């Protein structure tokens, strides 16, 4: 199976807030549910275990309240016979690691509030999924749909709304982990800096997405307040 080292953390999830258990490898950690059975022949018991994990590969960049990490999404195997509990998928994600100590120390001092940011993202995700449920599966519970959300579905929602949709939210005593789809296209600021100016056609292409995102935020009842090219 996959093991984490001091440079590679592995976060496991049940699509919600989870408690942590530190591994014996220094800074490595694996976030999981408390008192979870190590193995079980019961399909129901296995289904109650975290179904996704996030295998951290590297640091993308430092952030105000911590750092942003690049990770590979792992999927729990249904019937492992060779001892390997997790399966590596082709999906990637970004893990925004936010220090609780920093959050508490800077609370009310900075314009950026990570707790409000995370709360708003969770609220928007549930709102959009609820709208999708009403349109396609009126009898399905929105919370059930959220718990089975995949990277592909999050990207699809992001393409339609032009709003970043979170994949997961985890926490331990040290950090809050906001799991999001990994977007490798860079920043709009970098593209403008490289080209110095946009043609009218390209400006329309970008502004169509920006305005679509703003319109969708207004539908949900959220005001961004900090829009920029970065």
PDB file of C-alpha atoms in Angstrom:
ATOM      1  CA  UNK A   1       0.000   0.000   0.000  1.00  0.00           C
ATOM      2  CA  UNK A   2       0.939   3.667  -0.110  1.00  0.00           C
ATOM      3  CA  UNK A   3       2.790   4.988   2.913  1.00  0.00           C
ATOM      4  CA  UNK A   4       3.457   8.615   3.696  1.00  0.00           C
ATOM      5  CA  UNK A   5       6.849  10.112   4.479  1.00  0.00           C
ATOM      6  CA  UNK A   6       7.866  13.431   6.006  1.00  0.00           C
ATOM      7  CA  UNK A   7       7.534  15.001   2.549  1.00  0.00           C
ATOM      8  CA  UNK A   8       4.353  13.199   1.473  1.00  0.00           C
ATOM      9  CA  UNK A   9       1.248  13.420   3.637  1.00  0.00           C
ATOM     10  CA  UNK A  10      -1.827  11.284   3.051  1.00  0.00           C
ATOM     11  CA  UNK A  11      -5.255  12.584   4.013  1.00  0.00           C
ATOM     12  CA  UNK A  12      -8.219  10.211   4.053  1.00  0.00           C
ATOM     13  CA  UNK A  13     -11.757  11.464   3.988  1.00  0.00           C
ATOM     14  CA  UNK A  14     -15.407  10.600   4.381  1.00  0.00           C
ATOM     15  CA  UNK A  15     -16.526  13.782   2.618  1.00  0.00           C
ATOM     16  CA  UNK A  16     -16.921  15.825   5.778  1.00  0.00           C
ATOM     17  CA  UNK A  17     -15.129  17.070   8.854  1.00  0.00           C
ATOM     18  CA  UNK A  18     -12.821  14.368  10.160  1.00  0.00           C
ATOM     19  CA  UNK A  19     -10.641  13.953  13.208  1.00  0.00           C
ATOM     20  CA  UNK A  20      -6.980  13.030  12.928  1.00  0.00           C
ATOM     21  CA  UNK A  21      -4.468  10.453  14.029  1.00  0.00           C
ATOM     22  CA  UNK A  22      -0.799  11.344  13.641  1.00  0.00           C
ATOM     23  CA  UNK A  23       1.483   8.737  12.109  1.00  0.00           C
ATOM     24  CA  UNK A  24       4.894   7.856  13.467  1.00  0.00           C
ATOM     25  CA  UNK A  25       6.766   9.490  10.579  1.00  0.00           C
ATOM     26  CA  UNK A  26       7.363  12.983  11.893  1.00  0.00           C
ATOM     27  CA  UNK A  27       5.247  15.538  10.047  1.00  0.00           C
ATOM     28  CA  UNK A  28       3.269  12.882   8.179  1.00  0.00           C
ATOM     29  CA  UNK A  29      -0.383  12.534   8.974  1.00  0.00           C
ATOM     30  CA  UNK A  30      -3.465  10.646   7.896  1.00  0.00           C
ATOM     31  CA  UNK A  31      -6.853  12.119   8.641  1.00  0.00           C
ATOM     32  CA  UNK A  32      -9.554   9.570   9.309  1.00  0.00           C
ATOM     33  CA  UNK A  33     -12.601   8.869  11.423  1.00  0.00           C
ATOM     34  CA  UNK A  34     -12.097   7.978  15.094  1.00  0.00           C
ATOM     35  CA  UNK A  35     -12.355   4.303  16.109  1.00  0.00           C
ATOM     36  CA  UNK A  36     -12.635   3.155  12.500  1.00  0.00           C
ATOM     37  CA  UNK A  37     -12.218  -0.616  12.075  1.00  0.00           C
ATOM     38  CA  UNK A  38      -8.946  -1.521  10.354  1.00  0.00           C
ATOM     39  CA  UNK A  39     -10.562  -4.154   8.175  1.00  0.00           C
ATOM     40  CA  UNK A  40     -13.911  -5.855   7.827  1.00  0.00           C
ATOM     41  CA  UNK A  41     -15.480  -8.531   5.680  1.00  0.00           C
ATOM     42  CA  UNK A  42     -18.790  -6.724   5.831  1.00  0.00           C
ATOM     43  CA  UNK A  43     -19.544  -4.608   2.764  1.00  0.00           C
ATOM     44  CA  UNK A  44     -21.609  -2.248   4.912  1.00  0.00           C
ATOM     45  CA  UNK A  45     -18.712  -1.738   7.314  1.00  0.00           C
ATOM     46  CA  UNK A  46     -16.335  -1.041   4.430  1.00  0.00           C
ATOM     47  CA  UNK A  47     -18.778   1.436   2.954  1.00  0.00           C
ATOM     48  CA  UNK A  48     -18.751   3.391   6.222  1.00  0.00           C
ATOM     49  CA  UNK A  49     -14.985   3.834   5.951  1.00  0.00           C
ATOM     50  CA  UNK A  50     -13.534   6.918   4.229  1.00  0.00           C
ATOM     51  CA  UNK A  51     -13.730   6.273   0.486  1.00  0.00           C
ATOM     52  CA  UNK A  52     -11.213   8.895  -0.674  1.00  0.00           C
ATOM     53  CA  UNK A  53      -7.724   9.871   0.417  1.00  0.00           C
ATOM     54  CA  UNK A  54      -5.374  12.597  -0.786  1.00  0.00           C
ATOM     55  CA  UNK A  55      -1.712  11.730  -1.333  1.00  0.00           C
ATOM     56  CA  UNK A  56       0.288  14.955  -1.055  1.00  0.00           C
ATOM     57  CA  UNK A  57       3.154  15.268  -3.529  1.00  0.00           C
ATOM     58  CA  UNK A  58       4.540  18.793  -3.236  1.00  0.00           C
ATOM     59  CA  UNK A  59       3.916  22.380  -2.146  1.00  0.00           C
ATOM     60  CA  UNK A  60       2.514  24.570  -4.907  1.00  0.00           C
ATOM     61  CA  UNK A  61       2.928  27.875  -3.084  1.00  0.00           C
ATOM     62  CA  UNK A  62       2.804  29.541   0.297  1.00  0.00           C
ATOM     63  CA  UNK A  63      -0.422  31.282   1.344  1.00  0.00           C
ATOM     64  CA  UNK A  64      -1.415  33.886   3.940  1.00  0.00           C
ATOM     65  CA  UNK A  65      -2.677  31.309   6.427  1.00  0.00           C
ATOM     66  CA  UNK A  66      -0.541  28.335   5.397  1.00  0.00           C
ATOM     67  CA  UNK A  67       0.224  26.732   2.032  1.00  0.00           C
ATOM     68  CA  UNK A  68      -1.345  25.146  -1.035  1.00  0.00           C
ATOM     69  CA  UNK A  69      -0.391  21.527  -1.757  1.00  0.00           C
ATOM     70  CA  UNK A  70      -0.637  19.363  -4.873  1.00  0.00           C
ATOM     71  CA  UNK A  71      -2.098  15.906  -4.207  1.00  0.00           C
ATOM     72  CA  UNK A  72      -3.231  12.763  -6.004  1.00  0.00           C
ATOM     73  CA  UNK A  73      -6.721  11.448  -5.221  1.00  0.00           C
ATOM     74  CA  UNK A  74      -6.776   7.871  -3.901  1.00  0.00           C
ATOM     75  CA  UNK A  75      -9.816   5.596  -3.945  1.00  0.00           C
ATOM     76  CA  UNK A  76     -10.489   2.844  -1.412  1.00  0.00           C
ATOM     77  CA  UNK A  77     -10.497  -0.597  -3.048  1.00  0.00           C
ATOM     78  CA  UNK A  78     -13.676  -2.623  -2.583  1.00  0.00           C
ATOM     79  CA  UNK A  79     -12.105  -6.040  -2.093  1.00  0.00           C
ATOM     80  CA  UNK A  80      -8.345  -5.780  -1.577  1.00  0.00           C
ATOM     81  CA  UNK A  81      -6.676  -9.195  -1.728  1.00  0.00           C
ATOM     82  CA  UNK A  82      -3.038  -8.118  -1.890  1.00  0.00           C
ATOM     83  CA  UNK A  83      -2.970  -5.876   1.189  1.00  0.00           C
ATOM     84  CA  UNK A  84      -3.164  -2.639  -0.830  1.00  0.00           C
ATOM     85  CA  UNK A  85      -6.053  -0.669   0.674  1.00  0.00           C
ATOM     86  CA  UNK A  86      -5.922   2.315  -1.696  1.00  0.00           C
ATOM     87  CA  UNK A  87      -5.906   2.664  -5.475  1.00  0.00           C
ATOM     88  CA  UNK A  88      -4.177   5.581  -7.219  1.00  0.00           C
ATOM     89  CA  UNK A  89      -6.518   7.458  -9.560  1.00  0.00           C
ATOM     90  CA  UNK A  90      -5.706   9.823 -12.422  1.00  0.00           C
ATOM     91  CA  UNK A  91      -7.414  12.675 -10.563  1.00  0.00           C
ATOM     92  CA  UNK A  92      -5.433  15.478  -8.946  1.00  0.00           C
ATOM     93  CA  UNK A  93      -6.490  18.033  -6.357  1.00  0.00           C
ATOM     94  CA  UNK A  94      -5.222  21.086  -4.521  1.00  0.00           C
ATOM     95  CA  UNK A  95      -5.141  21.006  -0.724  1.00  0.00           C
ATOM     96  CA  UNK A  96      -5.316  24.415   0.941  1.00  0.00           C
ATOM     97  CA  UNK A  97      -3.697  23.839   4.324  1.00  0.00           C
ATOM     98  CA  UNK A  98      -4.732  26.541   6.824  1.00  0.00           C
ATOM     99  CA  UNK A  99      -3.046  26.813  10.212  1.00  0.00           C
ATOM    100  CA  UNK A 100      -5.506  26.994  13.121  1.00  0.00           C
ATOM    101  CA  UNK A 101      -2.894  28.866  15.164  1.00  0.00           C
ATOM    102  CA  UNK A 102      -2.506  31.477  12.428  1.00  0.00           C
ATOM    103  CA  UNK A 103      -6.274  31.731  11.944  1.00  0.00           C
ATOM    104  CA  UNK A 104      -6.851  32.400  15.647  1.00  0.00           C
ATOM    105  CA  UNK A 105      -3.918  34.829  15.898  1.00  0.00           C
ATOM    106  CA  UNK A 106      -4.977  36.906  12.884  1.00  0.00           C
ATOM    107  CA  UNK A 107      -8.731  36.739  13.485  1.00  0.00           C
ATOM    108  CA  UNK A 108     -10.273  40.161  12.815  1.00  0.00           C
ATOM    109  CA  UNK A 109      -6.932  41.685  11.788  1.00  0.00           C
ATOM    110  CA  UNK A 110      -6.859  40.756   8.088  1.00  0.00           C
ATOM    111  CA  UNK A 111      -9.445  41.285   5.367  1.00  0.00           C
ATOM    112  CA  UNK A 112      -9.203  37.637   4.351  1.00  0.00           C
ATOM    113  CA  UNK A 113     -11.184  35.334   6.639  1.00  0.00           C
ATOM    114  CA  UNK A 114     -10.519  31.651   5.827  1.00  0.00           C
ATOM    115  CA  UNK A 115     -13.445  30.419   7.933  1.00  0.00           C
ATOM    116  CA  UNK A 116     -15.909  32.594   6.013  1.00  0.00           C
ATOM    117  CA  UNK A 117     -14.247  31.552   2.748  1.00  0.00           C
ATOM    118  CA  UNK A 118     -14.598  27.845   3.515  1.00  0.00           C
ATOM    119  CA  UNK A 119     -18.151  28.297   4.799  1.00  0.00           C
ATOM    120  CA  UNK A 120     -19.166  30.194   1.664  1.00  0.00           C
ATOM    121  CA  UNK A 121     -17.672  27.517  -0.598  1.00  0.00           C
ATOM    122  CA  UNK A 122     -19.480  24.734   1.272  1.00  0.00           C
ATOM    123  CA  UNK A 123     -22.741  26.693   1.129  1.00  0.00           C
ATOM    124  CA  UNK A 124     -22.414  27.369  -2.612  1.00  0.00           C
ATOM    125  CA  UNK A 125     -21.592  23.750  -3.360  1.00  0.00           C
ATOM    126  CA  UNK A 126     -24.666  22.531  -1.495  1.00  0.00           C
ATOM    127  CA  UNK A 127     -26.854  25.174  -3.170  1.00  0.00           C
ATOM    128  CA  UNK A 128     -25.737  24.244  -6.696  1.00  0.00           C
ATOM    129  CA  UNK A 129     -26.040  20.522  -6.003  1.00  0.00           C
ATOM    130  CA  UNK A 130     -29.513  21.145  -4.629  1.00  0.00           C
ATOM    131  CA  UNK A 131     -30.468  22.899  -7.855  1.00  0.00           C
ATOM    132  CA  UNK A 132     -29.103  19.992  -9.866  1.00  0.00           C
ATOM    133  CA  UNK A 133     -31.061  17.518  -7.758  1.00  0.00           C
ATOM    134  CA  UNK A 134     -34.290  19.442  -8.351  1.00  0.00           C
ATOM    135  CA  UNK A 135     -33.649  19.464 -12.100  1.00  0.00           C
ATOM    136  CA  UNK A 136     -32.560  15.833 -12.554  1.00  0.00           C
ATOM    137  CA  UNK A 137     -33.410  13.698  -9.516  1.00  0.00           C
ATOM    138  CA  UNK A 138     -36.149  15.315  -7.392  1.00  0.00           C
ATOM    139  CA  UNK A 139     -36.338  12.283  -5.069  1.00  0.00           C
ATOM    140  CA  UNK A 140     -32.594  12.240  -4.264  1.00  0.00           C
ATOM    141  CA  UNK A 141     -31.310  13.935  -1.131  1.00  0.00           C
ATOM    142  CA  UNK A 142     -28.790  16.715  -1.814  1.00  0.00           C
ATOM    143  CA  UNK A 143     -26.614  15.648   1.130  1.00  0.00           C
ATOM    144  CA  UNK A 144     -26.365  12.126  -0.305  1.00  0.00           C
ATOM    145  CA  UNK A 145     -25.311  13.533  -3.648  1.00  0.00           C
ATOM    146  CA  UNK A 146     -22.662  15.705  -1.999  1.00  0.00           C
ATOM    147  CA  UNK A 147     -21.170  12.726  -0.163  1.00  0.00           C
ATOM    148  CA  UNK A 148     -20.622  10.918  -3.482  1.00  0.00           C
ATOM    149  CA  UNK A 149     -19.227  13.894  -5.360  1.00  0.00           C
ATOM    150  CA  UNK A 150     -16.312  13.084  -7.677  1.00  0.00           C
ATOM    151  CA  UNK A 151     -13.509  15.229  -9.097  1.00  0.00           C
ATOM    152  CA  UNK A 152     -15.122  15.028 -12.556  1.00  0.00           C
ATOM    153  CA  UNK A 153     -18.458  16.250 -11.154  1.00  0.00           C
ATOM    154  CA  UNK A 154     -16.760  19.127  -9.332  1.00  0.00           C
ATOM    155  CA  UNK A 155     -15.000  20.187 -12.542  1.00  0.00           C
ATOM    156  CA  UNK A 156     -18.271  20.001 -14.446  1.00  0.00           C
ATOM    157  CA  UNK A 157     -19.992  22.188 -11.843  1.00  0.00           C
ATOM    158  CA  UNK A 158     -17.060  24.596 -12.009  1.00  0.00           C
ATOM    159  CA  UNK A 159     -17.248  24.828 -15.817  1.00  0.00           C
ATOM    160  CA  UNK A 160     -20.968  25.559 -15.688  1.00  0.00           C
ATOM    161  CA  UNK A 161     -20.855  28.101 -12.864  1.00  0.00           C
ATOM    162  CA  UNK A 162     -17.304  29.520 -13.203  1.00  0.00           C
ATOM    163  CA  UNK A 163     -17.069  29.132  -9.417  1.00  0.00           C
ATOM    164  CA  UNK A 164     -14.517  26.907  -7.675  1.00  0.00           C
ATOM    165  CA  UNK A 165     -16.365  24.034  -6.014  1.00  0.00           C
ATOM    166  CA  UNK A 166     -14.684  22.253  -3.058  1.00  0.00           C
ATOM    167  CA  UNK A 167     -14.218  18.493  -3.012  1.00  0.00           C
ATOM    168  CA  UNK A 168     -13.840  17.969   0.708  1.00  0.00           C
ATOM    169  CA  UNK A 169     -13.133  19.568   4.075  1.00  0.00           C
ATOM    170  CA  UNK A 170     -10.911  18.013   6.748  1.00  0.00           C
ATOM    171  CA  UNK A 171      -9.449  19.184  10.030  1.00  0.00           C
ATOM    172  CA  UNK A 172      -7.074  18.161  12.794  1.00  0.00           C
ATOM    173  CA  UNK A 173      -5.587  19.903  15.831  1.00  0.00           C
ATOM    174  CA  UNK A 174      -3.071  21.842  13.712  1.00  0.00           C
ATOM    175  CA  UNK A 175      -4.719  22.660  10.390  1.00  0.00           C
ATOM    176  CA  UNK A 176      -7.903  23.026   8.390  1.00  0.00           C
ATOM    177  CA  UNK A 177      -7.685  21.342   4.963  1.00  0.00           C
ATOM    178  CA  UNK A 178      -9.839  22.634   2.115  1.00  0.00           C
ATOM    179  CA  UNK A 179      -9.689  20.089  -0.740  1.00  0.00           C
ATOM    180  CA  UNK A 180     -10.343  21.600  -4.183  1.00  0.00           C
ATOM    181  CA  UNK A 181      -9.965  20.578  -7.844  1.00  0.00           C
ATOM    182  CA  UNK A 182      -6.462  21.229  -9.204  1.00  0.00           C
ATOM    183  CA  UNK A 183      -6.410  23.857 -11.961  1.00  0.00           C
ATOM    184  CA  UNK A 184      -3.064  24.097 -13.755  1.00  0.00           C
ATOM    185  CA  UNK A 185      -3.838  26.951 -16.171  1.00  0.00           C
ATOM    186  CA  UNK A 186      -2.156  29.628 -14.075  1.00  0.00           C
ATOM    187  CA  UNK A 187      -3.554  33.066 -13.269  1.00  0.00           C
ATOM    188  CA  UNK A 188      -5.277  35.526 -15.590  1.00  0.00           C
ATOM    189  CA  UNK A 189      -2.825  38.160 -14.352  1.00  0.00           C
ATOM    190  CA  UNK A 190       0.105  36.094 -15.675  1.00  0.00           C
ATOM    191  CA  UNK A 191      -1.523  35.766 -19.109  1.00  0.00           C
ATOM    192  CA  UNK A 192      -2.189  39.506 -19.291  1.00  0.00           C
ATOM    193  CA  UNK A 193       1.342  40.268 -18.095  1.00  0.00           C
ATOM    194  CA  UNK A 194       2.746  37.997 -20.807  1.00  0.00           C
ATOM    195  CA  UNK A 195       0.611  39.458 -23.636  1.00  0.00           C
ATOM    196  CA  UNK A 196       0.487  43.047 -22.268  1.00  0.00           C
ATOM    197  CA  UNK A 197      -3.043  43.376 -23.627  1.00  0.00           C
ATOM    198  CA  UNK A 198      -5.932  41.209 -24.801  1.00  0.00           C
ATOM    199  CA  UNK A 199      -7.569  41.348 -28.189  1.00  0.00           C
ATOM    200  CA  UNK A 200     -11.276  42.184 -28.131  1.00  0.00           C
ATOM    201  CA  UNK A 201     -12.130  38.560 -28.904  1.00  0.00           C
ATOM    202  CA  UNK A 202      -9.977  37.205 -26.047  1.00  0.00           C
ATOM    203  CA  UNK A 203     -11.245  39.878 -23.639  1.00  0.00           C
ATOM    204  CA  UNK A 204     -14.800  38.745 -24.415  1.00  0.00           C
ATOM    205  CA  UNK A 205     -13.786  35.127 -23.785  1.00  0.00           C
ATOM    206  CA  UNK A 206     -12.466  35.901 -20.291  1.00  0.00           C
ATOM    207  CA  UNK A 207     -15.116  38.447 -19.315  1.00  0.00           C
ATOM    208  CA  UNK A 208     -17.916  36.058 -20.317  1.00  0.00           C
ATOM    209  CA  UNK A 209     -16.590  33.650 -17.661  1.00  0.00           C
ATOM    210  CA  UNK A 210     -16.069  36.375 -15.052  1.00  0.00           C
ATOM    211  CA  UNK A 211     -19.594  37.741 -15.509  1.00  0.00           C
ATOM    212  CA  UNK A 212     -21.081  34.231 -15.449  1.00  0.00           C
ATOM    213  CA  UNK A 213     -19.350  33.615 -12.117  1.00  0.00           C
ATOM    214  CA  UNK A 214     -20.619  36.916 -10.682  1.00  0.00           C
ATOM    215  CA  UNK A 215     -24.160  36.188 -11.870  1.00  0.00           C
ATOM    216  CA  UNK A 216     -24.110  32.757 -10.237  1.00  0.00           C
ATOM    217  CA  UNK A 217     -22.774  34.225  -6.988  1.00  0.00           C
ATOM    218  CA  UNK A 218     -25.675  36.679  -6.982  1.00  0.00           C
ATOM    219  CA  UNK A 219     -28.152  33.840  -7.532  1.00  0.00           C
ATOM    220  CA  UNK A 220     -26.759  32.131  -4.431  1.00  0.00           C
ATOM    221  CA  UNK A 221     -26.713  35.379  -2.453  1.00  0.00           C
ATOM    222  CA  UNK A 222     -22.934  35.686  -2.062  1.00  0.00           C
ATOM    223  CA  UNK A 223     -20.825  38.813  -2.621  1.00  0.00           C
ATOM    224  CA  UNK A 224     -17.158  38.173  -3.472  1.00  0.00           C
ATOM    225  CA  UNK A 225     -15.659  41.530  -2.286  1.00  0.00           C
ATOM    226  CA  UNK A 226     -12.095  40.677  -3.360  1.00  0.00           C
ATOM    227  CA  UNK A 227     -12.029  40.099  -7.127  1.00  0.00           C
ATOM    228  CA  UNK A 228      -8.696  40.452  -8.914  1.00  0.00           C
ATOM    229  CA  UNK A 229      -6.792  39.013 -11.874  1.00  0.00           C
ATOM    230  CA  UNK A 230      -4.744  36.779  -9.551  1.00  0.00           C
TER     231      UNK A 230
END
